[in-house]
Coordinates of C-alpha atoms in Angstrom, one line a residue:
Chain Y
M7 CA 0.0 0.0 0.0
Q8 CA 2.8 2.4 0.9
V9 CA 4.5 1.6 -2.4
E10 CA 1.3 2.3 -4.3
T11 CA 0.9 5.6 -2.5
A12 CA 4.5 6.6 -3.2
M13 CA 4.1 5.7 -6.9
T14 CA 0.9 7.6 -7.1
N15 CA 2.4 10.7 -5.5
N16 CA 5.5 10.5 -7.7
Y17 CA 3.3 10.2 -10.8
M18 CA 1.1 13.1 -9.8
R19 CA 4.0 15.3 -9.0
E20 CA 5.7 14.5 -12.3
R21 CA 2.5 15.3 -14.2
V22 CA 1.9 18.6 -12.3
S23 CA 5.5 19.6 -13.1
W24 CA 4.7 18.7 -16.8
F25 CA 1.6 21.0 -16.6
Y26 CA 3.7 23.9 -15.3
S27 CA 6.3 23.5 -18.0
R28 CA 3.7 25.3 -20.1
F29 CA 2.6 27.8 -17.5
D30 CA 2.6 31.4 -18.9
F31 CA -0.1 33.2 -17.0
P32 CA 1.5 35.3 -14.3
P33 CA -0.7 37.6 -12.3
R34 CA -0.4 41.4 -12.7
D35 CA 2.6 42.9 -10.8
V36 CA 4.2 39.5 -9.8
A37 CA 7.0 41.3 -7.9
K38 CA 4.5 43.0 -5.5
R39 CA 2.6 39.8 -4.6
E40 CA 3.0 37.3 -1.8
F41 CA 2.7 33.7 -2.8
G42 CA 1.8 30.6 -0.9
F43 CA 2.1 26.9 -2.0
G44 CA 0.8 23.6 -0.7
W45 CA 1.8 20.0 -1.3
N46 CA -0.1 18.4 1.6
S47 CA -2.6 21.1 2.4
K48 CA -3.7 24.2 0.6
I49 CA -1.0 26.4 2.0
D50 CA 2.1 24.7 3.5
Q51 CA 4.4 27.7 2.8
R52 CA 3.6 31.4 2.4
H53 CA 5.5 34.7 2.4
K54 CA 7.2 33.7 -0.8
S55 CA 7.9 36.3 -3.5
F56 CA 9.3 36.3 -7.0
P57 CA 11.1 39.2 -8.8
S58 CA 9.6 38.3 -12.1
P59 CA 7.2 35.9 -13.9
K60 CA 10.2 33.8 -15.0
E61 CA 11.2 32.9 -11.4
L62 CA 7.6 32.1 -10.6
G63 CA 7.4 29.7 -13.5
E64 CA 10.7 28.1 -12.6
F65 CA 9.5 27.5 -9.1
L66 CA 6.2 25.9 -10.2
R67 CA 8.0 23.6 -12.6
R68 CA 10.7 22.6 -10.1
E69 CA 8.5 22.2 -7.0
A70 CA 5.3 21.1 -8.7
P71 CA 3.0 22.3 -5.9
L72 CA -0.5 20.9 -5.8
Y73 CA -1.9 24.3 -4.8
A74 CA -0.6 27.8 -5.7
S75 CA -2.1 30.9 -4.1
Y76 CA -1.2 34.6 -4.3
S77 CA -2.1 37.7 -2.3
V78 CA -5.0 39.9 -3.4
A79 CA -2.8 42.6 -1.9
Y80 CA 0.2 44.4 -3.4
Y81 CA 3.2 44.9 -1.1
Q82 CA 6.5 46.8 -1.1
I83 CA 8.2 43.7 0.5
P84 CA 5.9 40.7 -0.3
D85 CA 8.1 38.2 1.6
G86 CA 8.5 40.5 4.7
R87 CA 7.4 39.1 8.0
P88 CA 5.5 39.9 10.2
M89 CA 2.7 41.4 8.1
Q90 CA 3.5 45.0 9.1
R91 CA 6.9 44.8 7.4
K92 CA 5.4 44.0 4.0
G93 CA 4.3 47.5 3.4
F94 CA 0.7 47.3 2.1
L95 CA 0.2 49.1 -1.2
G96 CA -3.4 48.2 -1.8
A97 CA -5.5 45.2 -2.7
E98 CA -7.8 43.8 -5.3
L99 CA -11.4 43.2 -4.3
A100 CA -12.0 39.4 -4.4
F101 CA -15.1 37.3 -4.2
D102 CA -15.5 33.6 -3.7
I103 CA -18.6 31.7 -4.5
D104 CA -18.4 28.0 -3.6
R105 CA -21.7 27.3 -1.8
P106 CA -24.2 27.8 -4.6
R107 CA -27.9 28.3 -4.0
I108 CA -29.2 25.0 -5.1
G109 CA -32.2 23.0 -4.1
T110 CA -32.5 19.2 -3.6
H111 CA -30.6 17.4 -6.3
K112 CA -28.7 14.2 -6.8
H113 CA -25.3 15.3 -5.5
N114 CA -22.2 13.7 -6.8
E115 CA -19.4 13.5 -4.2
V116 CA -16.6 13.1 -6.8
I117 CA -17.6 16.1 -8.8
C118 CA -21.1 17.6 -9.0
P119 CA -22.2 19.2 -12.3
A120 CA -25.4 20.5 -10.8
C121 CA -23.5 22.3 -8.0
L122 CA -20.9 23.6 -10.5
D123 CA -23.5 25.0 -12.8
A124 CA -25.4 26.6 -9.9
A125 CA -22.1 28.2 -8.7
R126 CA -21.5 29.5 -12.2
Q127 CA -25.0 31.1 -12.3
D128 CA -24.5 32.7 -8.9
A129 CA -21.1 34.1 -10.1
L130 CA -22.7 35.4 -13.2
Q131 CA -25.4 37.1 -11.1
L132 CA -22.7 38.6 -8.9
L133 CA -21.0 40.0 -12.0
E134 CA -24.0 41.4 -13.7
E135 CA -26.3 42.5 -11.0
Y136 CA -23.8 43.7 -8.4
L137 CA -20.3 44.3 -9.8
L138 CA -21.4 45.9 -13.1
G139 CA -24.8 47.0 -11.8
D140 CA -25.1 48.3 -8.3
F141 CA -21.4 48.8 -7.6
G142 CA -20.8 50.3 -11.1
F143 CA -17.4 48.7 -11.8
F144 CA -16.2 48.6 -15.4
H145 CA -16.0 45.4 -17.3
H146 CA -12.3 45.7 -17.9
E147 CA -11.6 46.0 -14.1
I148 CA -13.1 42.6 -13.4
S149 CA -11.8 39.1 -14.1
A150 CA -13.4 35.8 -13.2
N151 CA -11.9 32.4 -12.8
F152 CA -13.0 28.9 -11.9
S153 CA -11.6 28.0 -8.5
G154 CA -10.5 24.6 -9.7
S155 CA -12.9 22.8 -7.4
K156 CA -16.4 23.9 -6.3
G157 CA -16.9 27.5 -7.3
Y158 CA -15.7 30.7 -8.9
H159 CA -13.5 33.6 -7.9
L160 CA -14.1 37.2 -9.1
H161 CA -11.4 39.9 -8.9
V162 CA -11.9 43.6 -9.2
D163 CA -8.7 45.5 -9.7
S164 CA -9.1 49.3 -9.9
E165 CA -7.7 52.3 -8.3
A166 CA -11.1 52.9 -6.7
V167 CA -11.0 49.8 -4.6
R168 CA -7.3 49.2 -4.0
E169 CA -7.2 51.4 -0.9
L170 CA -10.5 50.2 0.6
G171 CA -10.1 48.9 4.1
S172 CA -11.8 45.8 5.6
D173 CA -14.8 47.8 6.8
G174 CA -15.6 49.0 3.2
R175 CA -15.0 45.5 1.8
R176 CA -17.3 44.0 4.4
E177 CA -20.0 46.5 3.4
I178 CA -19.7 45.3 -0.2
A179 CA -19.8 41.6 0.6
E180 CA -22.7 42.0 3.0
Y181 CA -24.6 44.1 0.5
A182 CA -24.5 41.3 -2.0
S183 CA -25.4 38.7 0.6
E184 CA -28.4 40.1 2.4
P185 CA -30.7 43.2 2.8
R186 CA -29.6 44.6 6.2
G187 CA -31.9 46.7 8.2
E188 CA -35.7 46.7 7.8
L189 CA -37.1 46.9 4.3
L190 CA -40.6 47.6 5.6
V191 CA -41.2 49.9 8.6
E192 CA -44.3 49.9 10.7
E193 CA -45.0 53.1 12.5
E194 CA -47.8 55.0 14.2
I195 CA -49.7 57.5 12.1
R196 CA -48.9 60.9 13.5
G197 CA -51.8 63.3 14.1
D198 CA -50.5 65.8 11.5
A199 CA -49.8 63.4 8.7
R200 CA -52.2 64.9 6.2
E201 CA -51.1 62.7 3.4
F202 CA -52.4 59.7 5.2
Y203 CA -55.8 61.2 5.8
E204 CA -57.5 58.3 4.0
E205 CA -55.8 55.8 6.2
K206 CA -56.9 57.6 9.3
K207 CA -60.4 57.9 8.0
R208 CA -60.4 54.2 7.5
G209 CA -59.5 53.8 11.2
A210 CA -55.9 52.6 10.5
S211 CA -53.6 53.6 13.3
K212 CA -50.4 52.2 11.8
L213 CA -48.5 52.9 8.7
I214 CA -46.4 50.5 6.8
T215 CA -43.8 52.3 4.7
G216 CA -41.1 50.9 2.4
P217 CA -39.4 51.6 -0.9
G218 CA -41.3 53.2 -3.6
E219 CA -40.8 53.4 -7.4
K220 CA -37.8 55.8 -7.0
A221 CA -36.0 53.5 -4.6
R222 CA -32.4 52.3 -5.3
G223 CA -30.3 49.4 -4.0
W224 CA -32.1 46.7 -2.1
G225 CA -35.1 49.0 -1.9
K226 CA -35.5 48.7 -5.6
K227 CA -35.2 44.9 -5.5
L228 CA -38.0 44.7 -2.9
Y229 CA -40.2 47.2 -4.8
D230 CA -39.9 45.3 -8.0
E231 CA -40.8 42.0 -6.3
A232 CA -43.7 43.8 -4.5
V233 CA -45.1 44.9 -7.8
I234 CA -44.8 41.3 -9.2
A235 CA -46.3 39.8 -6.1
L236 CA -49.2 42.3 -6.1
K237 CA -50.0 41.8 -9.8
A238 CA -50.0 38.0 -9.2
S239 CA -52.2 38.3 -6.0
P240 CA -55.9 37.5 -5.9
L241 CA -56.6 41.2 -5.1
E242 CA -59.0 42.6 -7.7
G243 CA -60.3 45.8 -9.3
E244 CA -60.1 49.0 -7.4
R245 CA -58.4 47.5 -4.4
K246 CA -55.5 46.3 -6.6
K247 CA -55.3 49.6 -8.4
L248 CA -55.3 51.5 -5.0
A249 CA -52.6 49.2 -3.6
L250 CA -50.4 49.7 -6.7
E251 CA -50.8 53.5 -6.7
N252 CA -49.8 53.6 -3.0
L253 CA -47.0 51.2 -3.5
R254 CA -45.4 53.6 -6.0
R255 CA -45.1 56.2 -3.2
G256 CA -43.9 53.6 -0.6
N257 CA -47.2 53.2 1.3
Y258 CA -47.6 49.5 1.8
G259 CA -50.5 49.7 4.3
A260 CA -53.1 51.4 2.1
V261 CA -55.2 48.3 1.5
K262 CA -56.0 45.9 4.3
G263 CA -55.0 42.3 3.9
T264 CA -52.0 42.9 1.7
E265 CA -49.4 42.1 4.5
K266 CA -48.9 38.5 3.2
I267 CA -48.2 39.8 -0.3
W268 CA -45.4 42.0 1.1
E269 CA -44.0 39.1 3.2
R270 CA -43.9 37.0 0.1
A271 CA -42.3 39.8 -1.9
K272 CA -39.6 40.2 0.7
A273 CA -38.9 36.5 0.8
D274 CA -38.8 36.4 -3.1
A275 CA -36.4 39.4 -3.2
I276 CA -34.0 37.7 -0.8
A277 CA -34.2 34.3 -2.6
K278 CA -33.6 35.9 -5.9
H279 CA -30.9 38.5 -5.0
A280 CA -29.1 37.5 -1.8
L281 CA -26.0 35.6 -2.8
V282 CA -24.0 33.2 -0.6
L283 CA -20.4 34.6 -0.5
D284 CA -17.5 33.6 1.5
K285 CA -17.3 37.0 3.0
Q286 CA -13.9 36.5 4.7
V287 CA -12.3 36.3 1.3
T288 CA -13.7 39.7 0.4
L289 CA -12.9 41.6 3.5
D290 CA -9.5 40.1 4.3
T291 CA -6.8 42.1 2.6
A292 CA -4.1 39.8 3.8
R293 CA -5.8 36.8 2.1
L294 CA -4.1 34.4 -0.3
I295 CA -6.4 33.1 -3.0
R296 CA -5.9 30.5 -5.8
L297 CA -3.6 31.7 -8.5
P298 CA -5.6 31.7 -11.7
E299 CA -4.4 29.3 -14.4
T300 CA -2.8 26.9 -11.8
I301 CA -3.9 23.4 -10.8
H302 CA -6.2 22.7 -8.0
G303 CA -4.7 19.9 -6.1
G304 CA -8.0 18.4 -5.0
T305 CA -9.3 17.9 -8.6
G306 CA -6.5 18.3 -11.1
L307 CA -8.6 20.9 -12.8
I308 CA -7.3 24.3 -13.8
A309 CA -8.4 27.5 -11.9
K310 CA -9.1 28.8 -15.4
K311 CA -9.9 32.4 -16.2
C312 CA -13.3 32.2 -17.9
D313 CA -16.3 33.8 -19.5
L314 CA -19.1 33.0 -17.0
R315 CA -21.8 33.0 -19.6
S316 CA -20.4 29.9 -21.4
F317 CA -17.8 28.2 -19.2
D318 CA -18.1 24.5 -18.4
P319 CA -15.3 23.4 -16.0
L320 CA -15.9 19.7 -16.8
T321 CA -14.6 20.3 -20.4
D322 CA -12.9 23.7 -20.3
A323 CA -10.6 23.3 -17.2
L324 CA -8.8 20.1 -18.0
A325 CA -5.1 20.2 -17.2
F326 CA -4.0 16.9 -18.7
P327 CA -4.4 15.4 -22.2
E328 CA -7.7 13.5 -22.7
K329 CA -6.0 11.0 -25.0
T330 CA -3.4 9.8 -22.5
M331 CA -4.8 6.7 -20.7
V332 CA -3.7 5.9 -17.2
R333 CA -4.4 2.6 -15.4
V334 CA -5.7 3.2 -11.9
K335 CA -7.0 1.0 -9.1
P336 CA -10.1 2.5 -7.5
A337 CA -10.4 2.4 -3.7
K338 CA -14.2 2.7 -3.9
D339 CA -17.1 2.6 -6.3
A340 CA -17.5 5.9 -8.2
A341 CA -19.6 7.3 -11.0
F342 CA -19.0 10.8 -12.4
E343 CA -19.1 13.0 -15.4
L344 CA -16.0 14.6 -17.0
M345 CA -15.1 15.7 -20.5
G346 CA -18.7 15.1 -21.6
K347 CA -18.5 11.4 -20.7
T348 CA -19.7 9.3 -17.8
F349 CA -17.2 7.2 -16.0
E350 CA -18.0 4.3 -13.6
T351 CA -15.4 2.5 -11.5
K352 CA -15.6 -0.4 -9.2
E353 CA -13.6 -0.8 -6.0
G354 CA -10.4 -2.8 -6.5
V355 CA -11.0 -3.3 -10.3
A356 CA -8.1 -1.7 -12.2
V357 CA -9.3 0.4 -15.1
D358 CA -7.7 2.5 -17.9
L359 CA -9.0 6.1 -17.7
P360 CA -8.3 9.3 -19.6
E361 CA -5.7 11.1 -17.6
P362 CA -8.0 14.0 -16.4
A363 CA -10.4 11.4 -14.9
A364 CA -7.5 9.3 -13.5
M365 CA -5.9 12.4 -11.9
L366 CA -9.3 13.5 -10.5
L367 CA -9.8 10.1 -8.7
M368 CA -6.2 9.9 -7.5
L369 CA -6.2 13.5 -6.2
K370 CA -9.5 12.8 -4.4
G371 CA -7.9 9.8 -2.8
C372 CA -10.4 7.5 -4.5
A373 CA -7.8 5.6 -6.5
S374 CA -4.1 4.9 -6.8
L375 CA -1.8 4.2 -9.8
A376 CA -2.2 0.6 -10.8
Chain T
M20 CA -11.8 80.8 1.2
Q21 CA -11.6 77.4 3.0
Q22 CA -8.0 77.1 1.9
E23 CA -6.9 80.5 3.4
S24 CA -8.5 80.0 6.8
P25 CA -10.0 76.6 7.3
K26 CA -12.6 76.6 10.1
Y27 CA -12.0 73.1 11.1
P28 CA -8.4 71.8 11.7
F29 CA -9.2 68.4 10.3
L30 CA -9.9 69.8 6.8
S31 CA -7.3 69.1 4.1
A32 CA -6.5 72.8 3.8
S33 CA -5.2 72.7 7.4
K34 CA -2.5 70.2 6.4
G35 CA 0.9 71.6 6.8
S36 CA -0.3 74.7 8.6
V37 CA 1.6 73.7 11.7
D38 CA 5.3 74.2 11.8
G39 CA 8.0 75.6 14.0
E40 CA 9.4 74.3 17.2
L41 CA 7.2 73.0 20.0
K42 CA 6.8 75.3 23.0
E43 CA 6.1 73.9 26.5
D44 CA 2.9 76.1 26.9
E45 CA 1.6 74.9 23.5
I46 CA 1.9 71.3 24.5
E47 CA 0.3 72.0 27.9
R48 CA -2.6 73.9 26.2
A49 CA -3.1 70.9 23.9
A50 CA -3.0 68.6 26.8
A51 CA -5.7 70.7 28.5
F52 CA -7.8 70.7 25.3
L53 CA -7.4 66.9 25.0
M54 CA -8.5 66.3 28.6
D55 CA -11.6 68.6 27.9
A56 CA -12.4 66.7 24.8
L57 CA -12.1 63.4 26.6
A58 CA -14.6 64.8 29.1
G59 CA -16.9 65.6 26.2
K60 CA -16.3 69.3 26.3
A61 CA -14.8 70.0 22.9
H62 CA -14.8 73.2 20.9
V63 CA -13.1 73.9 17.6
P64 CA -9.3 74.2 18.4
S65 CA -6.6 76.0 16.5
A66 CA -4.7 73.9 14.0
K67 CA -1.7 73.7 16.2
T68 CA -3.6 72.7 19.3
Y69 CA -5.4 70.1 17.3
A70 CA -2.2 68.7 15.8
L71 CA -0.6 68.5 19.2
S72 CA -3.7 66.9 20.7
R73 CA -3.4 64.1 18.2
L74 CA 0.2 63.7 18.9
L75 CA -0.5 63.4 22.6
L76 CA -3.3 61.0 21.7
H77 CA -0.9 58.9 19.7
A78 CA 1.6 59.0 22.5
L79 CA -1.2 57.8 24.9
D80 CA -2.1 55.0 22.5
D81 CA -5.3 54.3 24.5
G82 CA -8.3 52.8 22.7
W83 CA -10.8 54.6 24.9
A84 CA -9.1 58.0 24.4
Y85 CA -8.9 57.6 20.6
G86 CA -12.7 57.0 20.4
K87 CA -13.7 59.7 22.8
F88 CA -11.5 62.4 21.2
A89 CA -12.8 61.5 17.7
D90 CA -16.4 61.6 18.9
A91 CA -15.9 65.0 20.5
M92 CA -14.2 66.5 17.5
A93 CA -16.9 65.2 15.1
K94 CA -19.6 66.9 17.2
T95 CA -17.9 70.3 16.8
I96 CA -19.1 70.5 13.1
G97 CA -22.2 72.8 12.9
D98 CA -25.1 71.7 10.7
A99 CA -24.6 74.7 8.4
D100 CA -21.0 73.6 7.7
I101 CA -21.9 70.0 6.7
P102 CA -21.9 70.7 2.9
A103 CA -18.5 72.4 3.0
V104 CA -16.9 69.6 5.1
A105 CA -18.6 67.0 2.8
A106 CA -17.0 68.6 -0.2
D107 CA -13.6 68.3 1.5
F108 CA -14.0 64.6 2.5
F109 CA -16.0 63.6 -0.6
P110 CA -14.7 65.7 -3.5
S111 CA -16.8 64.0 -6.1
C112 CA -20.0 64.5 -4.0
S113 CA -22.6 66.2 -6.2
R114 CA -26.3 66.9 -5.3
G115 CA -26.2 64.3 -2.5
K116 CA -24.6 61.6 -4.8
I117 CA -21.3 60.1 -3.8
P118 CA -19.2 57.5 -5.8
L119 CA -19.2 54.1 -4.0
S120 CA -15.5 54.0 -3.3
E121 CA -15.4 57.5 -1.7
Y122 CA -18.5 56.7 0.3
L123 CA -17.0 53.5 1.7
K124 CA -13.6 55.1 2.3
G125 CA -15.5 57.7 4.3
G126 CA -17.0 55.0 6.5
G127 CA -20.4 54.8 4.8
S128 CA -22.7 51.8 5.4
L129 CA -24.5 50.1 2.6
S130 CA -27.3 49.0 4.9
G131 CA -30.4 50.5 3.4
A132 CA -28.2 52.7 1.1
A133 CA -29.7 54.1 -2.1
L134 CA -27.0 52.5 -4.2
D135 CA -27.2 52.5 -8.0
N136 CA -24.6 52.2 -10.7
G137 CA -21.6 52.9 -8.4
A138 CA -23.0 55.9 -6.5
V139 CA -24.9 56.3 -3.3
T140 CA -27.6 59.0 -3.0
L141 CA -28.1 60.6 0.4
D142 CA -30.6 62.9 2.0
A143 CA -29.5 65.7 4.4
D144 CA -29.6 63.6 7.6
E145 CA -27.7 60.7 6.0
L146 CA -25.1 63.2 4.7
R147 CA -24.6 64.7 8.2
L148 CA -24.1 61.3 9.7
L149 CA -21.7 60.3 7.0
V150 CA -19.6 63.5 7.3
R151 CA -19.3 63.1 11.1
N152 CA -18.3 59.5 10.7
A153 CA -15.7 60.4 8.1
V154 CA -14.2 63.1 10.4
R155 CA -14.1 60.5 13.1
R156 CA -12.2 58.1 10.9
K157 CA -9.8 60.6 9.7
I158 CA -8.9 61.6 13.3
L159 CA -8.4 57.9 14.1
D160 CA -6.2 57.3 11.1
F161 CA -2.6 57.1 12.4
R162 CA -1.2 55.0 9.5
N163 CA 1.5 57.6 8.6
A164 CA 2.4 58.4 12.2
R165 CA 5.6 57.0 13.7
R166 CA 5.7 56.6 17.4
D167 CA 9.5 56.8 17.4
L168 CA 9.4 60.4 16.2
I169 CA 7.2 61.6 19.0
P170 CA 9.1 64.3 20.9
K171 CA 10.3 63.2 24.4
R172 CA 8.4 66.1 26.1
V173 CA 5.2 65.1 24.5
L174 CA 5.7 61.5 25.7
E175 CA 6.3 62.7 29.2
I176 CA 3.2 64.9 29.3
A177 CA 1.2 62.0 27.8
E178 CA 2.4 59.8 30.7
E179 CA 1.3 62.4 33.2
M180 CA -2.1 62.5 31.5
R181 CA -2.4 58.8 31.5
K182 CA -2.7 58.9 35.4
K183 CA -5.8 61.0 35.0
L184 CA -7.5 58.8 32.5
P185 CA -10.3 56.4 33.6
K186 CA -8.7 53.0 34.5
P187 CA -9.0 50.6 31.6
S188 CA -11.9 48.3 32.1
H189 CA -11.1 44.6 32.4
V190 CA -13.0 41.8 30.9
T191 CA -14.9 40.4 33.9
A192 CA -17.0 38.0 31.9
R193 CA -16.3 34.4 32.7
G194 CA -17.0 31.1 31.0
K195 CA -15.3 27.9 30.1
N196 CA -14.5 29.2 26.6
L197 CA -13.5 32.6 27.7
E198 CA -11.1 31.1 30.3
L199 CA -9.3 28.9 27.7
P200 CA -5.6 29.8 27.8
C201 CA -5.6 30.8 24.1
V202 CA -8.6 33.1 24.6
Q203 CA -6.9 34.7 27.6
V204 CA -3.9 35.5 25.3
L205 CA -6.3 36.9 22.7
L206 CA -7.8 39.3 25.2
K207 CA -4.5 41.0 25.5
G208 CA -4.9 42.1 21.8
E209 CA -3.6 40.7 18.5
P210 CA -1.3 42.2 15.9
E211 CA -2.4 43.1 12.4
G212 CA -3.0 40.0 10.3
S213 CA -4.5 38.1 13.3
R214 CA -7.0 40.7 14.6
Y215 CA -10.0 39.5 12.6
Y216 CA -9.6 35.8 13.3
G217 CA -9.0 36.7 17.0
A218 CA -12.2 38.7 17.1
M219 CA -14.1 35.8 15.5
A220 CA -12.7 33.3 18.1
L221 CA -13.5 35.7 20.9
A222 CA -17.1 36.3 19.7
I223 CA -17.6 32.5 19.4
A224 CA -16.3 32.1 23.0
C225 CA -18.8 34.7 24.1
V226 CA -21.8 33.1 22.4
R227 CA -20.8 29.6 23.6
D228 CA -20.5 30.9 27.2
G229 CA -24.0 32.3 27.0
L230 CA -23.1 36.0 27.2
S231 CA -25.7 38.4 26.1
K232 CA -24.9 40.3 22.9
E233 CA -24.4 43.5 25.0
A234 CA -22.0 41.8 27.3
A235 CA -20.2 40.4 24.3
F236 CA -19.9 43.9 22.9
D237 CA -18.1 45.0 26.0
V238 CA -15.6 42.1 25.6
M239 CA -15.2 43.0 21.9
D240 CA -14.7 46.7 22.6
E241 CA -11.9 45.9 25.1
Y242 CA -10.3 43.6 22.5
A243 CA -10.4 46.3 19.8
R244 CA -8.8 48.8 22.1
R245 CA -6.0 46.4 22.9
C246 CA -5.3 45.4 19.3
A247 CA -2.4 47.1 17.6
H248 CA -3.3 50.1 15.4
G249 CA -1.5 48.9 12.2
T250 CA -1.7 49.8 8.5
H251 CA -5.5 49.8 8.9
P252 CA -6.9 50.9 12.2
F253 CA -8.9 48.2 13.9
S254 CA -12.2 49.7 15.1
A255 CA -14.6 48.6 17.8
R256 CA -17.2 48.6 15.0
E257 CA -15.3 45.9 13.2
T258 CA -15.2 43.7 16.3
R259 CA -18.9 44.4 17.0
D260 CA -19.8 43.4 13.4
V261 CA -18.0 40.1 14.0
A262 CA -20.0 39.6 17.2
E263 CA -23.2 40.5 15.4
W264 CA -22.5 37.9 12.8
V265 CA -21.6 35.2 15.3
Y266 CA -24.7 35.9 17.3
R267 CA -26.7 35.5 14.2
H268 CA -25.0 32.1 13.6
P269 CA -24.9 30.8 17.2
N270 CA -24.1 27.2 16.1
V271 CA -20.6 28.2 15.0
R272 CA -18.2 26.1 17.1
F273 CA -15.0 27.1 18.7
S274 CA -12.2 25.3 16.8
C275 CA -8.8 24.6 18.3
R276 CA -7.5 23.7 14.8
R277 CA -8.6 27.1 13.4
M278 CA -6.9 28.8 16.4
R279 CA -3.6 27.0 15.6
D280 CA -4.0 27.5 11.8
N281 CA -4.3 31.2 12.3
N282 CA -1.3 31.4 14.7
L283 CA -3.6 32.3 17.6
A284 CA -2.7 29.3 19.7
P285 CA 1.0 28.4 19.8
P286 CA 1.8 24.8 20.9
E287 CA 3.0 25.9 24.4
I288 CA -0.4 27.5 25.0
C289 CA -2.3 24.3 23.9
E290 CA -0.2 22.2 26.3
K291 CA -1.7 24.2 29.2
C292 CA -5.2 23.6 28.0
R293 CA -7.6 21.3 29.6
W294 CA -9.1 20.5 26.2
K295 CA -7.1 18.1 24.1
P296 CA -6.3 19.9 20.8
R297 CA -8.7 18.8 18.1

């Protein structure tokens, strides 16, 4: 067993080194970044730096790390320790989506196409609705890459965000994750509130106010959902018209019995717009994150830069040639999709697999070299 | 006009207006002003008194004093001056609209913000709050200050002032998590790079020990005040935000492994622990 493990490890290291013999995608400003590498875990060694892309490439080929990460921050002395010595110059704004919003599905433990596609859609929503929409970043300031495993990373690199501290970054991450504060406010109708004369005449003592048609941000998201929910509600005729007119000016309490419609609208707005982000990645300026275009040591897939509209990691992020066949001995039964094909393996039954599939199983500890 | 005679010493036009050698009476005047401000009795000081007060504040390096001074100074801004101060802190502000990055750098919150296409729209009340918060943040920003350049006499006077400051509060909350050796080390404060993880561990200890959120805030405030003021100041607000998050997710567990991974629990500390490292 030990011999098998050693053989498998040697093989994987040799192939990772082969992959890096073609590596030519250094990040911007290599000399100002801190790097971290892992062979047994994601980061075994950090505080590394390289004067130029050439030295980085040589290191990757020579050491063949299973994981390569780099700092979202730029430093004067990237290998300085402790952190204060590095001389912080600014940092990209990074986002990590690896827990997609997905309902019940047949989850595959080896690699799950449904989860990957849901993560891609969430990343696309983050890009279009938030980064380009609400936050107003420019397209050329944003890059997206597959994480190499379960999700996607998005990076914003612009002068506007480089100096942002953790507080500001947290605000951005939380904004895309949840509507903080109350969207609808219930308050007493004050005696001099003439504009709510109608409500008072009806005997209403409380006022429910919220975002109207001119609202922005999360208010706009709720307002849009409220309009949809109201139009789809069983409310009819004049009552519906009155509710809609009042909704436009932010009065949610004009028509009795509409409370459930607003509750539904709020729930729909959250379900549709609140993304699940790993906020720590966004707010931590000292963070190391997967280096795009490097291998993920848990899958053998590339953390590939991508167009989120059309990317399929199961065919577009392969690091090894499909035509090379590798004989592996599975440690357990497995069935999974890769390269547009379905593979099934039985525990203990040696099988020839295309190298990307063989590497996936070996890196997941589900097989060894036969 | 603002550039010739800025009304408030924290405006950018005041920068560089203080020079010449330090006189004993000027330092003492600044010390008196600082003590007044710490007692909540601030008025608008001269540029020199303000600069020396900040120097004394930096020499004191006391979390409570930093916060109190910043609050007092922010309150000196009259409502009528808000637009002028806003223009100084948010140069791109136009008709109540501020670009997102300027808004966030000034300490703005996106909770309930009217955000659209990279700009936040504010009404008069929101602008007033934002401007006061931005002033507060600027006063607390010591990233370019070097403690080794503080004149000896300023350090001496700061030490005399320290005796008159309220005694630092100590964390009195107890519980089996808060009493862990690594958490006790955390409570002394963490350097930059470990402060956030430290805050997270501390907040988890609080929630696991059944502290109310308000009691946890006291613990977190004390932690923030003891953490080093590094490249980015570490505010009580940040630690409170962490506590807020943890109290919304009370099932988060305390993890020895995470403590070790984030260099918050060196092996010699774990050896003293009654828990076996997991």
